[in-house]
Coordinates of C-alpha atoms in Angstrom, one line a residue:
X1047 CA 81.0 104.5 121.7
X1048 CA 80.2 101.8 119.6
X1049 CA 82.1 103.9 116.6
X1050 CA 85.3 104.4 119.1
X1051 CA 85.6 100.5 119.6
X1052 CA 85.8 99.6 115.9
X1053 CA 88.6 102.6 115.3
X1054 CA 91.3 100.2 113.9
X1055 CA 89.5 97.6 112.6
X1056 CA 86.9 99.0 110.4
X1057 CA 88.0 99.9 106.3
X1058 CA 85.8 101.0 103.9
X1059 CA 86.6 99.6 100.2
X1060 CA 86.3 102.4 97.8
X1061 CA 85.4 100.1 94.4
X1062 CA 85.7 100.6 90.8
X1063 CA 82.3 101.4 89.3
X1064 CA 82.2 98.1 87.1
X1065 CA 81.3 94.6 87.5
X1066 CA 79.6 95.5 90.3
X1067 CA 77.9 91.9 90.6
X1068 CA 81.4 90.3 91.3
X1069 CA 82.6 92.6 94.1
X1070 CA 81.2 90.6 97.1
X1071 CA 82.5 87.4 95.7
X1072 CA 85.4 88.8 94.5
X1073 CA 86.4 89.8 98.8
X1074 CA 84.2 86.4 99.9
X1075 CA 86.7 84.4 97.7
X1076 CA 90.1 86.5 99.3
X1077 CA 89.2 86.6 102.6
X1078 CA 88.8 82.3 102.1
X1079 CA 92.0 82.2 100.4
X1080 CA 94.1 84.5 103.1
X1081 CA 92.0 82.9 106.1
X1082 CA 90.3 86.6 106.9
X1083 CA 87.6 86.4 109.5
X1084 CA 85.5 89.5 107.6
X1085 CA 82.7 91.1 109.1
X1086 CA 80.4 93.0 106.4
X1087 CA 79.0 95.9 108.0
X1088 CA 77.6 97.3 104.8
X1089 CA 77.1 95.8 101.1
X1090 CA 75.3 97.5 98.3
X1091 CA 76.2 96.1 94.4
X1092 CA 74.9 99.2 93.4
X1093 CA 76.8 101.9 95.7
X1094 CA 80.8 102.3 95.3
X1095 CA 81.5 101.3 99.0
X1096 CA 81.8 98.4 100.9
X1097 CA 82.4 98.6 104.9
X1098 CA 83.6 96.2 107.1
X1099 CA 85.4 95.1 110.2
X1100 CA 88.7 92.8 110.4
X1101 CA 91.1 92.2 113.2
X1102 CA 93.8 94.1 111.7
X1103 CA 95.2 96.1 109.5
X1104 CA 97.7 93.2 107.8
X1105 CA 94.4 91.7 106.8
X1106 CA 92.7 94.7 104.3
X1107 CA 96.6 94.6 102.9
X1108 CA 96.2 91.2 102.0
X1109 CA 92.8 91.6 100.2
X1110 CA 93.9 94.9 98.4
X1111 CA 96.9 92.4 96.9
X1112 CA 94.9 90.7 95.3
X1113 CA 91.8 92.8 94.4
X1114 CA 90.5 94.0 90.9
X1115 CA 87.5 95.2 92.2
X1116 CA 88.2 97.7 94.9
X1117 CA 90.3 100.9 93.8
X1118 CA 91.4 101.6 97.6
X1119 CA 91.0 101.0 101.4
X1120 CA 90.6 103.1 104.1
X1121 CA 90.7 103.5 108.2
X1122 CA 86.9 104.8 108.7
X1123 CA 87.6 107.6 110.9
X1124 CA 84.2 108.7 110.7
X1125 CA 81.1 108.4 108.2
X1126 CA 78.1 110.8 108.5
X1127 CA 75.6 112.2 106.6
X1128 CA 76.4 115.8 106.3
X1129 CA 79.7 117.6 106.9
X1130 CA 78.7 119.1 110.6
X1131 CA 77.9 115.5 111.6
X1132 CA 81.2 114.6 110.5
X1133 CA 83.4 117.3 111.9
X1134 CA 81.3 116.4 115.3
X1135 CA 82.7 113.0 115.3
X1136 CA 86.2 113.5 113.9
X1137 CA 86.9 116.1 116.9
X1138 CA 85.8 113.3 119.4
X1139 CA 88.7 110.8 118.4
X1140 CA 90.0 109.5 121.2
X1141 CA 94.1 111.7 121.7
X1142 CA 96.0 108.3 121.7
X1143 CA 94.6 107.1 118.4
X1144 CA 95.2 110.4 116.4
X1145 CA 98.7 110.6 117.9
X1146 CA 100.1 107.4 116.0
X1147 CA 99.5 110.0 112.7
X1148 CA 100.1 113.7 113.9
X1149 CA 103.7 113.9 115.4
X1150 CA 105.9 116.2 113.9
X1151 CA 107.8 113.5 112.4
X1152 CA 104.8 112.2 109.9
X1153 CA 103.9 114.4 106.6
X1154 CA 100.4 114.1 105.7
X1155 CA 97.8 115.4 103.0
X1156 CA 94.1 115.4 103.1
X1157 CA 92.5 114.8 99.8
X1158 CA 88.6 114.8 98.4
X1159 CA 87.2 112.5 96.0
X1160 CA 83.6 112.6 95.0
X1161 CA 81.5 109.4 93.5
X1162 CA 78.7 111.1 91.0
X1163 CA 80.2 115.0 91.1
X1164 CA 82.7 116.8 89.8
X1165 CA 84.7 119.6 92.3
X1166 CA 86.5 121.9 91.3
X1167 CA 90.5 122.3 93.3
X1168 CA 88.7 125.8 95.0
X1169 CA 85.6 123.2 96.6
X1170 CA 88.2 120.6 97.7
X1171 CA 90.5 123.4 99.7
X1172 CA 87.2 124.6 101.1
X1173 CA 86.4 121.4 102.3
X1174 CA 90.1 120.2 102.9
X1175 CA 90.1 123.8 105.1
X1176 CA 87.4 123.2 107.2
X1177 CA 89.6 120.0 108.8
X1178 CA 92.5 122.8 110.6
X1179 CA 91.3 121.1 113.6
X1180 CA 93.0 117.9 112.8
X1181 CA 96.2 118.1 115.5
X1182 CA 98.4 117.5 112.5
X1183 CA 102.0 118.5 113.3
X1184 CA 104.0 117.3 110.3
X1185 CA 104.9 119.1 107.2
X1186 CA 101.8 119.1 104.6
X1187 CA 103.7 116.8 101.6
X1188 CA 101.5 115.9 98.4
X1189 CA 103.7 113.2 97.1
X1190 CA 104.2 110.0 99.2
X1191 CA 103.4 111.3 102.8
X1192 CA 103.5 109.6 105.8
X1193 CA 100.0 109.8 106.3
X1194 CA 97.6 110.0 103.6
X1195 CA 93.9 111.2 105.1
X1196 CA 90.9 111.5 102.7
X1197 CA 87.1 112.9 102.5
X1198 CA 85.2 110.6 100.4
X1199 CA 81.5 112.0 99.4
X1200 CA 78.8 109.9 97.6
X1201 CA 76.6 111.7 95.6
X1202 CA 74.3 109.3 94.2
X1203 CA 74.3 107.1 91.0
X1204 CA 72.1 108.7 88.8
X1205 CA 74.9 111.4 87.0
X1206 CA 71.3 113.7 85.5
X1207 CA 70.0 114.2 88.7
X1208 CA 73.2 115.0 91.4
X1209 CA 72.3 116.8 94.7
X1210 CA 73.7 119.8 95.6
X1211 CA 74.7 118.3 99.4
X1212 CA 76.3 114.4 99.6
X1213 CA 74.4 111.7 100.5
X1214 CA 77.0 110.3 102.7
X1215 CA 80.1 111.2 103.8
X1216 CA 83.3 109.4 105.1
X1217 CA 86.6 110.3 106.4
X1218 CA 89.6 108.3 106.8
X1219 CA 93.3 106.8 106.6
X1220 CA 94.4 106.0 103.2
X1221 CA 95.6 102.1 103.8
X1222 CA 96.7 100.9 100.2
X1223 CA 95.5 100.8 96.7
X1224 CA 94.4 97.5 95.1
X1225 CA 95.7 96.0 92.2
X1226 CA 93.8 97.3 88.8
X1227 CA 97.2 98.4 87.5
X1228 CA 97.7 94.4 86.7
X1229 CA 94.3 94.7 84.4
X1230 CA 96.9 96.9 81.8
X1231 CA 99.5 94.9 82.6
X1232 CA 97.9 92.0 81.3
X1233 CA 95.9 93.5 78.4
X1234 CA 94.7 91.9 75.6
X1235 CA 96.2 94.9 73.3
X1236 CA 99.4 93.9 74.1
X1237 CA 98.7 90.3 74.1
X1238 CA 101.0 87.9 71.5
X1239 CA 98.2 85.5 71.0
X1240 CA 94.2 86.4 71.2
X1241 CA 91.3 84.8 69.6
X1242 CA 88.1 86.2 69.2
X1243 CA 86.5 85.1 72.4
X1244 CA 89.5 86.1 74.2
X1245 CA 88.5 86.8 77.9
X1246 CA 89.6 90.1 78.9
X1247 CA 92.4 90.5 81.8
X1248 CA 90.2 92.0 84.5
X1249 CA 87.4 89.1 84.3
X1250 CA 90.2 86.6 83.9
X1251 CA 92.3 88.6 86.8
X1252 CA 88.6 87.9 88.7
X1253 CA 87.9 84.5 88.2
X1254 CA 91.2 83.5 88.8
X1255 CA 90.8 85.3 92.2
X1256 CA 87.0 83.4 93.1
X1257 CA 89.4 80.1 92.2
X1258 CA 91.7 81.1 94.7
X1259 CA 94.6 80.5 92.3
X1260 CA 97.6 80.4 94.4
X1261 CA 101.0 79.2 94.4
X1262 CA 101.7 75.3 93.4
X1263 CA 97.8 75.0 92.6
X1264 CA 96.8 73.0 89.6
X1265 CA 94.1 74.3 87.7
X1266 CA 92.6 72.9 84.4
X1267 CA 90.7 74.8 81.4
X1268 CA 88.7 72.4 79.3
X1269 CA 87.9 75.1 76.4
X1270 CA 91.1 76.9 76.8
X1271 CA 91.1 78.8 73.7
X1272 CA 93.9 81.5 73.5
X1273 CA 94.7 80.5 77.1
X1274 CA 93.4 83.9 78.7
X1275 CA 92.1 82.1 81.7
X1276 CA 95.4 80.1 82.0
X1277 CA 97.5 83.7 82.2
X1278 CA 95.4 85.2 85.3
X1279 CA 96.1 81.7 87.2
X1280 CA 99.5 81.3 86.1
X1281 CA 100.1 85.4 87.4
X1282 CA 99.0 84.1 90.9
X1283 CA 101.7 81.3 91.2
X1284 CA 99.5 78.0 89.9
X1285 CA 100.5 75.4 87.0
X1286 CA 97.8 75.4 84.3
X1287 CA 96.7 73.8 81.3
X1288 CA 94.1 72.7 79.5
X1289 CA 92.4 71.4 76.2
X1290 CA 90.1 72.1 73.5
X1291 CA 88.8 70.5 70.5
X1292 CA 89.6 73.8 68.1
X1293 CA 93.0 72.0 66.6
X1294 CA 93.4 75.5 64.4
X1295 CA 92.6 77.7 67.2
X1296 CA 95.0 75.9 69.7
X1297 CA 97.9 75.5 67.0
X1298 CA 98.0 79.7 66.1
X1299 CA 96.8 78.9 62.5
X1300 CA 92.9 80.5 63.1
X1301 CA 91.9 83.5 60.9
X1302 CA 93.8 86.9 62.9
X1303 CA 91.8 88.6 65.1
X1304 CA 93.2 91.8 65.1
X1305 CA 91.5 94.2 62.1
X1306 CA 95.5 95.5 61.0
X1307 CA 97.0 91.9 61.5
X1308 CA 96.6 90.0 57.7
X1309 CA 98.4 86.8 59.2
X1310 CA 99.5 85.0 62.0
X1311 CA 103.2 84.9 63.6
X1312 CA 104.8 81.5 62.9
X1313 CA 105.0 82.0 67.3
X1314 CA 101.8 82.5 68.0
X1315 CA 100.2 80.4 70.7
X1316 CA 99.3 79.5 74.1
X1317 CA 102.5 78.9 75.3
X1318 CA 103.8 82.1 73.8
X1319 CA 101.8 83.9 76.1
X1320 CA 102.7 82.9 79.1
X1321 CA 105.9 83.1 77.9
X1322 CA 105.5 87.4 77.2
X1323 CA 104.7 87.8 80.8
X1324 CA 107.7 85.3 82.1
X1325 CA 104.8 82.7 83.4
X1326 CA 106.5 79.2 81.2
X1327 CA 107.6 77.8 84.5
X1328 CA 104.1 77.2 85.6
X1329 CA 102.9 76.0 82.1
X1330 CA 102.3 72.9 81.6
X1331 CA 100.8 72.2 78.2
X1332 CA 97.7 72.4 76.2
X1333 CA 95.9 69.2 74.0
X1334 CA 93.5 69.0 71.8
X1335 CA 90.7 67.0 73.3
X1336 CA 87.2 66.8 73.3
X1337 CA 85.4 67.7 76.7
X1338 CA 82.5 65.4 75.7
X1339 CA 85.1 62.9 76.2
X1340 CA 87.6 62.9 78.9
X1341 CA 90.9 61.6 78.6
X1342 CA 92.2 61.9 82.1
X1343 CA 91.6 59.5 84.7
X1344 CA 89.4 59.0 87.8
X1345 CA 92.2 59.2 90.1
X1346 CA 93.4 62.4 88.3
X1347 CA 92.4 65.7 90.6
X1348 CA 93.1 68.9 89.5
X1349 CA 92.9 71.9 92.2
X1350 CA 90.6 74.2 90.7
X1351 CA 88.7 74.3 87.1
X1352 CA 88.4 77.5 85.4
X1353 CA 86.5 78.1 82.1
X1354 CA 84.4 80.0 79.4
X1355 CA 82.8 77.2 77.4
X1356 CA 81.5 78.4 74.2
X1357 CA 77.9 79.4 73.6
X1358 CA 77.9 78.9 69.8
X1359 CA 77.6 82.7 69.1
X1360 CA 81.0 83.8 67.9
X1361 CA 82.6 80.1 68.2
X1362 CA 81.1 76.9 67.2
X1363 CA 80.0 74.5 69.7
X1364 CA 80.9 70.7 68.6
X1365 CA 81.7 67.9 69.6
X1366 CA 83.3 64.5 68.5
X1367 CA 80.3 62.4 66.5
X1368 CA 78.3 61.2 63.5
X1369 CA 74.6 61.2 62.3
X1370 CA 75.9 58.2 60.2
X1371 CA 76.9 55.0 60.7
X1372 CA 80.5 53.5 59.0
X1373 CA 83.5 51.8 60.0
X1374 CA 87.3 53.2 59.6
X1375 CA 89.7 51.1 58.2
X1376 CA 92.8 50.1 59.9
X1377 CA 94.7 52.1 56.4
X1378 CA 93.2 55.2 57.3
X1379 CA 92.8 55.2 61.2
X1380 CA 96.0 57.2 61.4
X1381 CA 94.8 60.0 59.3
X1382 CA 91.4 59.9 60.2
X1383 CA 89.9 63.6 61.0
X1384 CA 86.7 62.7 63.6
X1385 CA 83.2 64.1 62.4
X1386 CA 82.0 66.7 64.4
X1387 CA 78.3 67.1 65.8
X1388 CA 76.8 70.0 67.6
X1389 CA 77.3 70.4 71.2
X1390 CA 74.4 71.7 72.8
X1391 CA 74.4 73.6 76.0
X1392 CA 72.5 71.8 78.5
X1393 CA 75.4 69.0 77.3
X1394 CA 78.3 71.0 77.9
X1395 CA 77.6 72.0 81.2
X1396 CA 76.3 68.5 82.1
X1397 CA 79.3 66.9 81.1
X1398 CA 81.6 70.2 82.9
X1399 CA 79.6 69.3 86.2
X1400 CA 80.1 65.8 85.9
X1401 CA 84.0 66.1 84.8
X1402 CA 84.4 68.3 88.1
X1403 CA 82.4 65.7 90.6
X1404 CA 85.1 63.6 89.5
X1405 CA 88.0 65.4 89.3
X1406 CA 87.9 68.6 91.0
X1407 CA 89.3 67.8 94.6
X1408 CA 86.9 68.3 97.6
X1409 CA 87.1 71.6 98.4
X1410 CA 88.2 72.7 95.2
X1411 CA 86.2 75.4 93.1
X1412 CA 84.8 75.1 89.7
X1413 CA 84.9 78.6 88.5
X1414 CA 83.1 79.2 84.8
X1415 CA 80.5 81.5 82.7
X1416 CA 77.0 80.6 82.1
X1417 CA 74.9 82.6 79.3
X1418 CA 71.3 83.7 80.8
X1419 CA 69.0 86.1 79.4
X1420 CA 68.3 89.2 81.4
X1421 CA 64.3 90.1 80.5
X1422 CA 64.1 94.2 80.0

């Protein structure tokens, strides 16, 4: 009965097999942004599914708009744990609910996908065959039905050892895809301006989703670098900018990245990427500053802080300063190039935190890597 009462309001996320660490706060941080009142009925990193229970349909469409992390939702229509238990539940939906999707005006198709297992089109008509019951009354249509209806099956995660029968099984109304086709979209192949620490689209499409980047926001990157991070928050509608004490970097005169590319476009920078993707409206600039030492004020808040400081492996980590002691003249103070000392880590992020407790607004999220060393 319980299983009845939740037809309608329970989904289950079919996710992308990567980044599986991020998935939970990847939905924790949407459902915040689009005011979701999310019940988890079932959360496993490691496993490709997530189910749970909202009021309403409008609400998984709203995630899925946003989402890297989850390829597609779903209407749980049932969920078992071999194909007889299944079949027993999907011939006890209630007539009303099934009839919304089985009039004679409303195509459908039934698809399988497997996690773990290859079938071949033979298995999946087998299986798709065994649902005749289904009191489908439309014409079957493959390409952009009316109704899409699918049998997921899990079979596991280890790929050299895959049972012959799933380990679970669900069934279920195809809702929506997410939105991984905006990972391509904004790809670092096709990106004007990179650098060699570039963060990739999806983790930058990511973080900018746990800041909950939307429109009008201001968010701030204090070691901007090629401006990946600014791209994924400027895509969801926010003004960005940023700094960074790499003047070469920042001004598109750094060594090429690319093995075939021998120099630099006279074009190449920041701002010339969010140009390429038609984002200049909500860029604002970039500076070259040192994070050690702030140059905006107290009463200066910024809406979210988003950021990959450097970890001194493939870019230095410096900061303005001198092991020696002289004075500049007032002749060269104009021209004068700062010294530059090392920045250790437990600075950076000292000075990040401290930047944020005084600038981020209350409420506001500070969103930004830190290197830690998994023991084997």
């Amino acid at each position: 009965m319980a299983a009845l009462r939740s037809l309608g309001r329970r989904f289950l996320l079919w996710c992308a097999h990567e980044h599986n660490d991020f998935r939970i706060p990847e939905i924790s941080s949407l459902a915040k942004l689009f005011q979701i009142e999310l019940e988890w009925i079932e959360r496993n990193e490691k496993k490709p599914y997530i189910l749970v229970d909202v009021e309403s349909e409008d609400d998984i469409r709203k995630l899925m708009s946003r989402t890297m992390l989850i390829r597609s939702a779903y209407e749980l229509w049932g969920r078992a744990k071999s194909l007889e238990e299944l079949h027993s539940q999907l011939k006890v939906l209630p007539k009303e609910f099934l009839d919304r999707y089985s009039g004679e005006d409303k195509s459908f198709r039934i698809r399988i996908e497997t996690f773990c297992k290859h079938l071949s089109a033979k298995q999946k008509i087998d299986k798709i065959e065994t649902l005749n019951y289904l009191p489908m009354k439309g014409q079957v249509q493959l390409d952009d039905p009316n109704v899409s209806l699918a049998m997921l099956e899990f079979y596991g995660l280890d790929p050299n050892s895959i049972p012959e029968l799933p380990y679970d099984l669900f069934f279920g109304r195809w809702v929506c895809d997410g939105q991984r086709h905006k990972i391509n979209k904004l790809h670092l192949k096709e990106r004007k301006f990179i650098g060699n620490t570039s963060m990739d689209a999806q983790l930058s499409l990511i973080m900018a989703n746990q800041a909950l980047a939307t429109d009008n926001m201001l968010i701030y990157d204090p070691f901007v670098g090629s401006g990946s991070l600014l791209v994924a928050a400027a895509y969801f509608g926010a003004y960005v900018f940023g700094t960074d004490i790499d003047y070469i970097m920042l001004h598109g005169k750094a060594k090429p990245t690319r093995v075939t590319q021998k120099q630099r476009a006279v074009d190449e920078c920041v701002a010339a990427n969010l140009s390429q993707y038609n984002l200049s409206s909500r860029y604002l600039d970039v500076i070259v500053a040192d994070s050690s030492l702030p140059i905006w004020r107290r009463n200066f808040y910024v809406d979210a802080i988003v950021t990959d400081p450097p970890y001194g492996i493939r870019e230095a980590t410096e900061r303005i300063g001198t092991t020696k002691s002289y004075t500049i003249s007032e002749e060269h103070a104009k021209t004068h190039i700062p010294s530059k000392v090392v920045y250790r880590l437990n600075e950076m992020y000292h000075d990040l935190l401290n930047f944020a407790a005084f600038n981020l607004k209350i409420g506001g999220r500070l969103v930004y890597w830190f290197p830690v060393f998994l023991a084997t």
